[in-house]
CSV table of C-alpha atoms in Angstrom, one decimal:
chain,number,residue,atom,x,y,z
A,1227,MET,CA,128.0,128.4,68.2
A,1228,ILE,CA,124.3,127.4,67.6
A,1229,ARG,CA,123.5,130.9,66.4
A,1230,ALA,CA,126.3,130.9,63.9
A,1231,ALA,CA,125.3,127.4,62.6
A,1232,LEU,CA,121.7,128.6,62.3
A,1233,ALA,CA,122.7,131.7,60.4
A,1234,ALA,CA,124.8,129.7,58.0
A,1235,ALA,CA,122.0,127.2,57.4
A,1236,LEU,CA,119.4,130.0,56.7
A,1237,ALA,CA,121.8,131.7,54.3
A,1238,LEU,CA,121.9,128.6,52.2
A,1239,ALA,CA,118.1,128.0,52.3
A,1240,ALA,CA,116.4,129.0,49.1
A,1241,THR,CA,112.7,128.7,50.2
A,1242,PRO,CA,110.7,129.2,53.4
A,1243,ALA,CA,110.2,125.4,53.6
A,1244,ALA,CA,114.0,124.9,53.3
A,1245,ALA,CA,114.5,127.5,56.1
A,1246,GLN,CA,112.1,125.6,58.4
A,1247,GLN,CA,114.0,122.4,57.7
A,1248,ALA,CA,117.3,124.2,58.5
A,1249,ILE,CA,115.9,125.3,61.8
A,1250,ALA,CA,114.6,121.8,62.6
A,1251,SER,CA,117.9,120.2,61.8
A,1252,THR,CA,119.9,122.8,63.9
A,1253,TYR,CA,117.8,122.6,67.1
A,1254,ASN,CA,117.3,119.2,68.8
A,1255,TRP,CA,113.7,119.0,69.9
A,1256,HIS,CA,113.9,115.4,71.2
A,1257,PRO,CA,113.1,115.4,75.0
A,1258,ALA,CA,115.8,114.6,77.5
A,1259,ARG,CA,115.8,110.9,78.4
A,1260,LEU,CA,114.9,110.1,81.9
A,1261,ALA,CA,115.6,106.8,83.5
A,1262,PRO,CA,112.2,104.9,83.7
A,1263,LEU,CA,111.0,103.9,87.1
A,1264,GLN,CA,111.7,100.2,87.7
A,1265,HIS,CA,108.5,98.6,89.1
A,1266,PRO,CA,109.2,95.5,91.2
A,1267,GLY,CA,108.3,92.4,89.2
A,1268,TRP,CA,105.8,91.2,91.7
A,1269,SER,CA,103.7,94.3,91.2
A,1270,ARG,CA,102.6,93.0,87.8
A,1271,ASP,CA,99.7,91.1,89.4
A,1272,ALA,CA,99.4,93.1,92.7
A,1273,VAL,CA,96.1,93.2,94.4
A,1274,LEU,CA,96.1,95.4,97.5
A,1275,TYR,CA,94.4,94.6,100.8
A,1276,GLN,CA,94.2,97.4,103.3
A,1277,ILE,CA,94.3,96.4,107.0
A,1278,ASN,CA,93.0,98.8,109.6
A,1279,THR,CA,94.8,96.9,112.3
A,1280,ARG,CA,92.8,98.6,115.1
A,1281,GLN,CA,89.5,97.2,113.7
A,1282,PHE,CA,90.7,94.2,111.7
A,1283,THR,CA,90.4,91.7,114.6
A,1284,ARG,CA,88.8,91.6,118.0
A,1285,GLU,CA,92.2,92.0,119.6
A,1286,GLY,CA,93.3,94.8,117.2
A,1287,THR,CA,97.0,93.5,117.1
A,1288,PHE,CA,99.6,92.3,114.7
A,1289,LYS,CA,99.6,88.9,116.4
A,1290,ALA,CA,95.9,88.5,115.8
A,1291,ALA,CA,96.2,89.8,112.2
A,1292,GLU,CA,99.0,87.3,111.5
A,1293,LYS,CA,96.5,84.5,112.2
A,1294,GLN,CA,94.4,85.8,109.3
A,1295,LEU,CA,97.1,85.5,106.7
A,1296,PRO,CA,96.1,82.0,105.5
A,1297,ARG,CA,92.6,83.3,104.9
A,1298,LEU,CA,93.9,86.3,103.0
A,1299,LYS,CA,96.2,84.1,100.9
A,1300,LYS,CA,93.1,82.0,100.0
A,1301,LEU,CA,91.2,85.2,99.1
A,1302,GLY,CA,94.0,85.8,96.5
A,1303,VAL,CA,95.4,89.2,97.6
A,1304,ASN,CA,99.2,89.5,97.5
A,1305,VAL,CA,100.0,93.0,98.9
A,1306,LEU,CA,99.0,93.9,102.4
A,1307,TRP,CA,98.8,97.6,103.3
A,1308,LEU,CA,99.0,98.3,107.0
A,1309,MET,CA,97.6,101.6,108.2
A,1310,PRO,CA,100.1,103.6,110.3
A,1311,ILE,CA,102.0,101.4,112.7
A,1312,HIS,CA,103.5,104.2,114.9
A,1313,PRO,CA,102.6,105.5,118.4
A,1314,ILE,CA,99.8,108.0,118.3
A,1315,GLY,CA,100.0,111.5,119.7
A,1316,GLU,CA,98.1,112.3,122.9
A,1317,LYS,CA,98.2,116.1,122.8
A,1318,ASN,CA,95.1,117.4,121.0
A,1319,ARG,CA,94.1,113.8,119.9
A,1320,LYS,CA,90.7,113.1,118.5
A,1321,GLY,CA,88.6,110.6,120.4
A,1322,SER,CA,90.0,108.4,123.1
A,1323,LEU,CA,92.5,106.6,120.9
A,1324,GLY,CA,93.3,109.2,118.3
A,1325,SER,CA,94.1,109.1,114.6
A,1326,PRO,CA,96.9,106.7,113.5
A,1327,TYR,CA,97.9,109.5,111.1
A,1328,SER,CA,99.0,111.5,114.1
A,1329,VAL,CA,102.6,110.1,114.4
A,1330,LYS,CA,104.4,110.5,117.7
A,1331,ASP,CA,107.6,108.7,116.8
A,1332,TYR,CA,108.7,107.6,113.3
A,1333,TYR,CA,111.0,104.9,114.8
A,1334,ALA,CA,108.6,103.2,117.1
A,1335,VAL,CA,105.6,100.8,117.0
A,1336,ASN,CA,102.3,101.7,118.5
A,1337,PRO,CA,102.1,99.5,121.7
A,1338,GLU,CA,98.3,99.1,121.2
A,1339,LEU,CA,99.1,97.1,118.0
A,1340,GLY,CA,102.0,95.1,119.5
A,1341,THR,CA,105.8,95.2,119.5
A,1342,LEU,CA,108.5,95.5,116.9
A,1343,ALA,CA,109.0,91.8,117.2
A,1344,ASP,CA,105.3,91.2,116.5
A,1345,LEU,CA,105.4,93.4,113.4
A,1346,LYS,CA,108.5,91.6,112.1
A,1347,SER,CA,106.8,88.3,112.7
A,1348,PHE,CA,103.8,89.5,110.7
A,1349,VAL,CA,106.0,90.5,107.8
A,1350,ALA,CA,108.0,87.3,107.8
A,1351,ALA,CA,104.8,85.2,107.9
A,1352,ALA,CA,103.3,87.2,105.0
A,1353,HIS,CA,106.5,86.6,103.0
A,1354,GLN,CA,106.4,82.9,103.7
A,1355,GLN,CA,103.0,82.9,102.0
A,1356,ASP,CA,104.2,84.9,99.0
A,1357,MET,CA,102.5,88.1,100.1
A,1358,LYS,CA,104.2,91.5,100.4
A,1359,VAL,CA,103.7,94.2,103.1
A,1360,VAL,CA,103.6,97.9,102.7
A,1361,ILE,CA,103.1,100.4,105.6
A,1362,ASP,CA,101.3,103.7,105.7
A,1363,TRP,CA,103.8,106.6,105.9
A,1364,VAL,CA,102.9,110.1,107.1
A,1365,ALA,CA,105.6,112.5,106.0
A,1366,ASN,CA,103.6,115.8,105.8
A,1367,HIS,CA,103.0,116.2,109.5
A,1368,THR,CA,103.5,114.8,113.0
A,1369,ALA,CA,101.6,114.7,116.3
A,1370,TRP,CA,101.9,117.8,118.5
A,1371,ASP,CA,103.9,115.8,121.1
A,1372,ASN,CA,106.3,114.2,118.7
A,1373,LYS,CA,109.7,114.8,120.3
A,1374,LEU,CA,110.9,116.6,117.1
A,1375,ALA,CA,108.6,119.5,118.0
A,1376,THR,CA,110.6,120.0,121.2
A,1377,ASP,CA,114.1,119.2,119.9
A,1378,HIS,CA,113.8,120.9,116.5
A,1379,PRO,CA,110.9,123.5,116.6
A,1380,ASP,CA,112.5,125.1,113.5
A,1381,TRP,CA,111.6,121.9,111.5
A,1382,TYR,CA,107.9,122.9,111.6
A,1383,GLU,CA,105.8,125.4,109.7
A,1384,LYS,CA,104.3,128.3,111.7
A,1385,ASP,CA,101.1,130.3,111.5
A,1386,TRP,CA,100.8,134.1,111.4
A,1387,LYS,CA,101.4,134.2,115.2
A,1388,GLY,CA,104.6,132.1,114.9
A,1389,ASP,CA,102.9,129.0,116.5
A,1390,PHE,CA,102.9,125.5,115.2
A,1391,ARG,CA,100.1,124.9,112.8
A,1392,PRO,CA,98.0,122.0,111.5
A,1393,THR,CA,97.7,121.6,107.7
A,1394,PRO,CA,95.9,124.7,106.5
A,1395,TRP,CA,92.2,124.6,105.8
A,1396,TRP,CA,91.6,121.0,106.8
A,1397,ASP,CA,90.2,120.0,110.2
A,1398,TRP,CA,93.3,118.2,111.2
A,1399,SER,CA,93.7,119.8,114.6
A,1400,ASP,CA,95.5,116.8,116.1
A,1401,ILE,CA,98.7,117.3,113.9
A,1402,ILE,CA,101.2,120.0,113.0
A,1403,ASP,CA,103.0,120.4,109.6
A,1404,LEU,CA,106.6,119.8,109.0
A,1405,ASP,CA,108.6,122.4,107.1
A,1406,TRP,CA,110.1,120.6,104.1
A,1407,SER,CA,112.5,123.4,103.3
A,1408,GLN,CA,114.6,122.2,106.3
A,1409,ASP,CA,117.3,119.7,105.5
A,1410,GLY,CA,116.8,118.1,109.0
A,1411,VAL,CA,113.3,117.1,108.1
A,1412,ARG,CA,114.4,115.4,104.9
A,1413,SER,CA,117.2,113.4,106.6
A,1414,HIS,CA,115.0,112.4,109.6
A,1415,VAL,CA,112.0,111.2,107.6
A,1416,GLY,CA,114.1,109.7,104.9
A,1417,GLU,CA,116.4,107.7,107.2
A,1418,ALA,CA,113.3,106.5,109.1
A,1419,MET,CA,111.9,105.0,105.8
A,1420,LEU,CA,115.2,103.2,105.2
A,1421,TYR,CA,115.1,101.9,108.7
A,1422,TRP,CA,111.8,100.1,108.3
A,1423,VAL,CA,112.9,98.4,105.1
A,1424,ARG,CA,116.1,97.2,106.7
A,1425,GLU,CA,114.8,96.4,110.2
A,1426,ALA,CA,111.3,95.0,109.5
A,1427,ASP,CA,111.9,93.9,105.8
A,1428,ILE,CA,108.8,95.7,104.6
A,1429,ASP,CA,108.2,96.0,100.9
A,1430,GLY,CA,107.2,99.6,100.4
A,1431,PHE,CA,105.0,102.4,101.6
A,1432,ARG,CA,101.7,104.1,101.0
A,1433,ALA,CA,102.5,107.8,101.3
A,1434,ASP,CA,99.7,109.9,103.0
A,1435,VAL,CA,98.9,113.2,101.2
A,1436,ALA,CA,102.1,112.6,99.1
A,1437,GLY,CA,101.7,115.8,97.1
A,1438,TYR,CA,102.2,117.9,100.2
A,1439,VAL,CA,105.8,116.7,100.3
A,1440,PRO,CA,108.3,117.8,97.6
A,1441,LEU,CA,108.6,115.4,94.7
A,1442,ASP,CA,112.4,115.6,94.8
A,1443,PHE,CA,112.4,114.0,98.2
A,1444,TRP,CA,110.3,111.1,97.0
A,1445,THR,CA,112.6,110.5,94.0
A,1446,MET,CA,115.6,110.6,96.2
A,1447,VAL,CA,114.3,108.3,98.9
A,1448,ARG,CA,112.9,105.9,96.2
A,1449,ALA,CA,116.4,105.5,94.7
A,1450,ARG,CA,117.9,104.8,98.1
A,1451,LEU,CA,115.2,102.3,99.1
A,1452,ASP,CA,115.7,100.4,95.8
A,1453,ARG,CA,119.3,100.0,96.7
A,1454,ILE,CA,118.2,97.9,99.7
A,1455,LYS,CA,115.5,95.9,97.9
A,1456,PRO,CA,112.9,96.5,95.1
A,1457,VAL,CA,110.1,98.4,96.8
A,1458,PHE,CA,106.5,99.5,95.9
A,1459,LEU,CA,105.3,103.0,96.5
A,1460,LEU,CA,101.7,104.1,96.4
A,1461,ALA,CA,101.0,107.9,96.6
A,1462,GLU,CA,97.8,109.3,98.0
A,1463,TRP,CA,97.8,111.9,95.2
A,1464,LYS,CA,96.6,112.5,91.7
A,1465,THR,CA,99.2,114.0,89.3
A,1466,PRO,CA,101.1,112.3,86.5
A,1467,GLU,CA,104.6,113.5,87.6
A,1468,MET,CA,104.3,111.6,90.9
A,1469,HIS,CA,105.1,108.5,88.8
A,1470,ARG,CA,108.7,109.6,88.7
A,1471,ALA,CA,108.9,108.2,92.2
A,1472,PHE,CA,105.7,106.2,92.8
A,1473,ASP,CA,104.5,103.0,91.2
A,1474,ALA,CA,100.9,103.9,91.9
A,1475,THR,CA,98.7,106.9,92.6
A,1476,TYR,CA,95.0,107.3,93.6
A,1477,ALA,CA,92.2,107.6,91.0
A,1478,TRP,CA,89.9,109.7,93.2
A,1479,GLU,CA,87.9,110.9,90.2
A,1480,TRP,CA,87.2,107.3,89.2
A,1481,HIS,CA,85.8,106.5,92.6
A,1482,ASN,CA,83.7,109.7,92.6
A,1483,GLN,CA,82.4,109.1,89.2
A,1484,VAL,CA,81.3,105.5,89.7
A,1485,LYS,CA,79.7,106.6,93.0
A,1486,ALA,CA,77.7,109.3,91.0
A,1487,ILE,CA,76.6,106.7,88.5
A,1488,ALA,CA,75.5,104.3,91.3
A,1489,GLU,CA,73.5,107.2,92.9
A,1490,GLY,CA,71.8,108.0,89.5
A,1491,LYS,CA,73.5,111.4,89.2
A,1492,ALA,CA,75.5,110.4,86.1
A,1493,ASP,CA,75.4,107.8,83.3
A,1494,ALA,CA,78.0,105.5,81.8
A,1495,THR,CA,79.4,108.2,79.4
A,1496,SER,CA,80.6,110.2,82.4
A,1497,LEU,CA,83.5,107.8,82.7
A,1498,TYR,CA,84.9,108.8,79.3
A,1499,GLY,CA,86.7,111.8,80.7
A,1500,TYR,CA,88.6,109.7,83.3
A,1501,TYR,CA,89.7,107.1,80.7
A,1502,ALA,CA,90.6,109.7,78.1
A,1503,GLU,CA,92.9,111.5,80.6
A,1504,ASN,CA,94.3,108.2,81.8
A,1505,GLU,CA,95.4,107.3,78.3
A,1506,SER,CA,96.5,110.8,77.1
A,1507,ASN,CA,98.0,112.4,80.2
A,1508,TRP,CA,99.5,109.6,82.3
A,1509,PRO,CA,102.6,107.4,81.8
A,1510,ALA,CA,101.7,104.2,80.0
A,1511,ASP,CA,103.1,102.2,83.0
A,1512,ALA,CA,101.2,104.2,85.7
A,1513,MET,CA,99.1,102.1,88.1
A,1514,ARG,CA,96.1,104.1,89.3
A,1515,MET,CA,94.1,102.8,92.2
A,1516,GLY,CA,90.4,103.0,91.6
A,1517,TYR,CA,88.9,101.8,94.9
A,1518,ILE,CA,85.3,101.0,95.9
A,1519,GLU,CA,86.0,101.5,99.7
A,1520,ASN,CA,88.9,102.5,101.9
A,1521,HIS,CA,89.4,103.8,105.4
A,1522,ASP,CA,88.3,107.4,104.4
A,1523,SER,CA,85.3,106.5,102.4
A,1524,ASN,CA,84.1,104.0,105.0
A,1525,ALA,CA,84.5,106.2,107.9
A,1526,TRP,CA,83.1,109.4,106.4
A,1527,ASP,CA,80.9,108.5,103.4
A,1528,GLY,CA,79.5,105.2,104.7
A,1529,SER,CA,79.7,101.5,104.0
A,1530,GLN,CA,80.0,100.1,100.5
A,1531,TYR,CA,76.3,99.4,100.6
A,1532,GLU,CA,75.4,102.9,101.6
A,1533,ILE,CA,77.5,104.3,98.8
A,1534,PHE,CA,76.9,101.8,95.9
A,1535,GLY,CA,73.7,99.8,96.8
A,1536,ALA,CA,72.7,97.5,93.9
A,1537,ALA,CA,75.6,98.8,91.8
A,1538,LEU,CA,78.2,97.3,94.2
A,1539,GLU,CA,79.0,94.0,92.4
A,1540,PRO,CA,79.4,95.5,88.9
A,1541,MET,CA,81.6,98.3,90.2
A,1542,ILE,CA,83.8,95.8,92.1
A,1543,ALA,CA,84.1,93.8,88.9
A,1544,LEU,CA,85.0,96.9,86.9
A,1545,SER,CA,87.6,97.9,89.5
A,1546,PHE,CA,89.3,94.5,89.1
A,1547,THR,CA,89.3,94.4,85.3
A,1548,HIS,CA,89.7,97.9,84.0
A,1549,GLU,CA,93.0,99.6,83.5
A,1550,GLY,CA,93.8,100.2,87.2
A,1551,LEU,CA,95.2,98.8,90.4
A,1552,PRO,CA,92.6,96.9,92.4
A,1553,MET,CA,92.2,97.1,96.2
A,1554,ILE,CA,90.1,95.5,98.9
A,1555,TYR,CA,89.4,97.3,102.2
A,1556,ASN,CA,89.2,94.9,105.2
A,1557,GLY,CA,85.7,93.7,105.8
A,1558,GLN,CA,84.5,94.2,102.2
A,1559,GLU,CA,84.8,90.5,101.5
A,1560,ALA,CA,82.5,89.8,104.5
A,1561,CYS,CA,79.9,92.3,103.3
A,1562,ASN,CA,80.7,94.7,106.1
A,1563,ALA,CA,77.7,97.1,106.1
A,1564,LYS,CA,78.7,99.5,108.9
A,1565,ARG,CA,80.9,102.5,109.1
A,1566,LEU,CA,84.0,101.7,111.3
A,1567,ALA,CA,84.8,104.3,113.9
A,1568,PHE,CA,88.0,106.1,113.2
A,1569,PHE,CA,89.2,107.3,116.6
A,1570,GLU,CA,87.9,104.4,118.7
A,1571,ARG,CA,88.0,100.6,118.8
A,1572,ASP,CA,85.2,99.3,116.6
A,1573,PRO,CA,86.1,95.7,115.4
A,1574,ILE,CA,84.7,94.4,112.1
A,1575,ASP,CA,81.8,91.9,112.7
A,1576,TRP,CA,83.0,89.1,110.4
A,1577,GLN,CA,79.8,87.1,111.0
A,1578,ALA,CA,77.3,89.9,110.2
A,1579,LYS,CA,76.3,88.3,106.9
A,1580,PRO,CA,77.1,84.6,106.9
A,1581,ASP,CA,75.6,84.2,103.4
A,1582,CYS,CA,77.9,86.9,101.9
A,1583,GLN,CA,79.1,86.1,98.4
A,1584,LEU,CA,81.6,89.0,97.9
A,1585,GLY,CA,84.5,86.9,99.2
A,1586,ALA,CA,83.9,84.4,96.4
A,1587,LEU,CA,83.5,87.2,93.9
A,1588,PHE,CA,86.9,88.7,94.9
A,1589,THR,CA,88.6,85.3,94.7
A,1590,ASP,CA,87.1,84.6,91.2
A,1591,LEU,CA,88.0,88.1,89.9
A,1592,ILE,CA,91.6,87.8,91.2
A,1593,ALA,CA,91.9,84.4,89.5
A,1594,PHE,CA,90.5,85.8,86.3
A,1595,ARG,CA,93.1,88.6,86.4
A,1596,LYS,CA,95.9,86.1,86.9
A,1597,THR,CA,94.7,83.9,84.1
A,1598,ASN,CA,94.4,86.8,81.6
A,1599,SER,CA,97.6,88.7,80.9
A,1600,ALA,CA,95.6,91.5,79.3
A,1601,LEU,CA,94.4,92.5,82.8
A,1602,ALA,CA,97.9,92.8,84.4
A,1603,ASN,CA,98.9,96.1,86.1
A,1604,GLY,CA,100.7,99.0,84.3
A,1605,ALA,CA,102.4,98.4,81.0
A,1606,TRP,CA,102.3,94.7,81.5
A,1607,GLY,CA,98.6,94.7,80.7
A,1608,GLY,CA,96.6,95.7,77.7
A,1609,ARG,CA,95.5,99.3,76.9
A,1610,MET,CA,91.8,99.8,77.6
A,1611,THR,CA,89.9,100.7,74.3
A,1612,LYS,CA,86.3,101.8,74.1
A,1613,LEU,CA,84.0,99.3,72.3
A,1614,GLU,CA,81.4,101.4,70.5
A,1615,ASN,CA,77.7,100.5,71.0
A,1616,ASP,CA,74.3,102.2,70.3
A,1617,GLN,CA,73.3,102.6,74.0
A,1618,PRO,CA,76.4,104.3,75.5
A,1619,LYS,CA,74.5,106.0,78.4
A,1620,GLN,CA,73.8,102.5,79.8
A,1621,LEU,CA,76.3,100.1,78.3
A,1622,PHE,CA,79.9,100.7,79.2
A,1623,SER,CA,81.9,98.4,76.8
A,1624,TRP,CA,85.6,98.0,76.3
A,1625,VAL,CA,88.4,95.7,75.2
A,1626,ARG,CA,91.8,95.0,76.6
A,1627,GLN,CA,94.2,92.8,74.7
A,1628,VAL,CA,97.9,91.9,74.8
A,1629,ARG,CA,100.0,89.1,73.2
A,1630,GLY,CA,97.0,87.1,71.9
A,1631,ASN,CA,94.9,87.4,75.1
A,1632,LYS,CA,91.7,89.4,74.8
A,1633,VAL,CA,89.2,90.5,77.4
A,1634,VAL,CA,85.9,92.2,76.7
A,1635,GLY,CA,83.9,94.0,79.4
A,1636,LEU,CA,80.2,94.7,79.0
A,1637,PHE,CA,78.7,96.7,81.9
A,1638,ASN,CA,75.1,97.9,82.2
A,1639,LEU,CA,75.8,100.9,84.5
A,1640,SER,CA,72.1,101.8,85.0
A,1641,ASN,CA,69.1,100.6,87.0
A,1642,GLN,CA,67.2,99.6,83.9
A,1643,PRO,CA,67.7,96.6,81.6
A,1644,VAL,CA,69.6,97.3,78.4
A,1645,SER,CA,69.4,95.8,74.9
A,1646,ALA,CA,72.3,97.1,72.8
A,1647,THR,CA,74.2,96.5,69.6
A,1648,LEU,CA,78.0,96.7,69.4
A,1649,THR,CA,78.7,99.0,66.4
A,1650,ALA,CA,82.4,98.3,66.1
A,1651,ALA,CA,84.0,95.0,65.0
A,1652,LEU,CA,86.8,95.3,67.6
A,1653,GLY,CA,85.0,92.9,70.0
A,1654,ASP,CA,83.6,90.4,67.5
A,1655,GLY,CA,84.5,86.8,68.3
A,1656,THR,CA,83.8,83.8,70.5
A,1657,TYR,CA,84.9,83.9,74.1
A,1658,ARG,CA,84.6,82.1,77.4
A,1659,ASP,CA,82.2,83.7,79.9
A,1660,PHE,CA,83.7,84.7,83.3
A,1661,ALA,CA,80.6,83.8,85.3
A,1662,THR,CA,79.5,80.6,83.6
A,1663,GLY,CA,82.6,79.3,81.8
A,1664,ALA,CA,80.4,78.7,78.8
A,1665,PRO,CA,81.3,79.9,75.2
A,1666,ALA,CA,79.8,83.2,74.2
A,1667,THR,CA,79.8,84.9,70.8
A,1668,ILE,CA,79.4,88.7,70.4
A,1669,GLY,CA,79.3,91.0,67.4
A,1670,GLY,CA,77.4,91.2,64.1
A,1671,ASP,CA,73.7,91.4,64.6
A,1672,ARG,CA,73.7,89.9,68.0
A,1673,LYS,CA,72.2,92.0,70.8
A,1674,VAL,CA,73.9,92.5,74.2
A,1675,GLU,CA,71.1,91.9,76.7
A,1676,LEU,CA,71.9,92.8,80.4
A,1677,PRO,CA,69.6,93.3,83.4
A,1678,ALA,CA,69.8,96.4,85.6
A,1679,TRP,CA,73.4,96.6,86.9
A,1680,GLY,CA,74.3,93.4,85.0
A,1681,TYR,CA,77.7,92.7,83.5
A,1682,LYS,CA,79.6,90.2,81.4
A,1683,LEU,CA,83.3,89.6,81.3
A,1684,LEU,CA,84.5,87.6,78.3
A,1685,ALA,CA,88.0,86.3,77.6
A,1686,SER,CA,89.8,84.5,74.8
A,1687,GLY,CA,93.4,83.3,74.2
A,1688,ASN,CA,94.1,83.0,77.9
């Protein structure tokens, strides 16, 4: 039918231009409409706080962590991310306690952390203080001694000898990979996710190596989870299509790039590639987590001070105000300066730096975000636009604005003072300074003067 209609249209066309128009009117080039992902309303101002329960308190339990909820509430965070809560495999485990990402039973709680009742109490207490709780979910692999390996050996991938195998290439010798072509794997893992939302009233999941699991599974389980309650899903992955199922994904390249800048291996312009891709290649409502520190970076790369040094505070400020999802790793607010052991008990020393000011900085930044709608997550917030200046290798300058609210960021991402002129009128105006609360005017012939690693955040219309 389409061929006949096209032939008739071309027969009537008198010119090549008319022929092209006939083709365009015959074929529909409009993309198929896909139902947009519905983010839970509370994710608009979400600030994540990752809890490594084993190291978070001296006791290393949910009960002890629950006692810290009022402090976390005062800090300003509102989404608590618990690292894996499940029993840890003993066969081929690393260290004396093993990795929490080696899951022995998807339906049980690690007795080292407490009981199911303790977990439910923690979640209920968090909800009473208007905080949400998401748990780490490891769908790609299990422990060697997970009962599934005995009951359903066909649910696992095999190596060239026909034996169970860890994830290829990585040094993950304490786990074995599930075979996601097996329907039983999908039903077991999916039903377990539904169980934790129903039973413990959790609010979502952080999916470990999410890209190693088929996207169609994630889209299916997301739809079924949302029928129970609106959930939040964070994928440890970096591809735009993951946002068909996930509210948020990782911004690994952002973390790596700001680390390179802090180390003097790159300048401020090296961030342009990340932000260009973020605007041109990712869904407008995508939340991308650009973190300063998490369990991986702390355990393997070093503490926040080892990684960022003098650049730490401006990079934290950028992570809380740029177009991205902010996150705090437990201990950051107390200026934790040590690497936490991953396979052993190594509690955070919360008194190591009693004069630490990072907690106050986090609290102020979270309040600044909530006061300025331009800084909201996803499509709720304002698009980040480059503010041109004459010293781009040092001064990273930008504007975010939405519904009359405008925020300007001026960051000297170098170890030398900068004196720069803004060469675009986009930022011209009078604002209130984040640090001092005093009025500040920029634009025209005025110079932007910042010390090494100095920054200014300016807001108007809030």
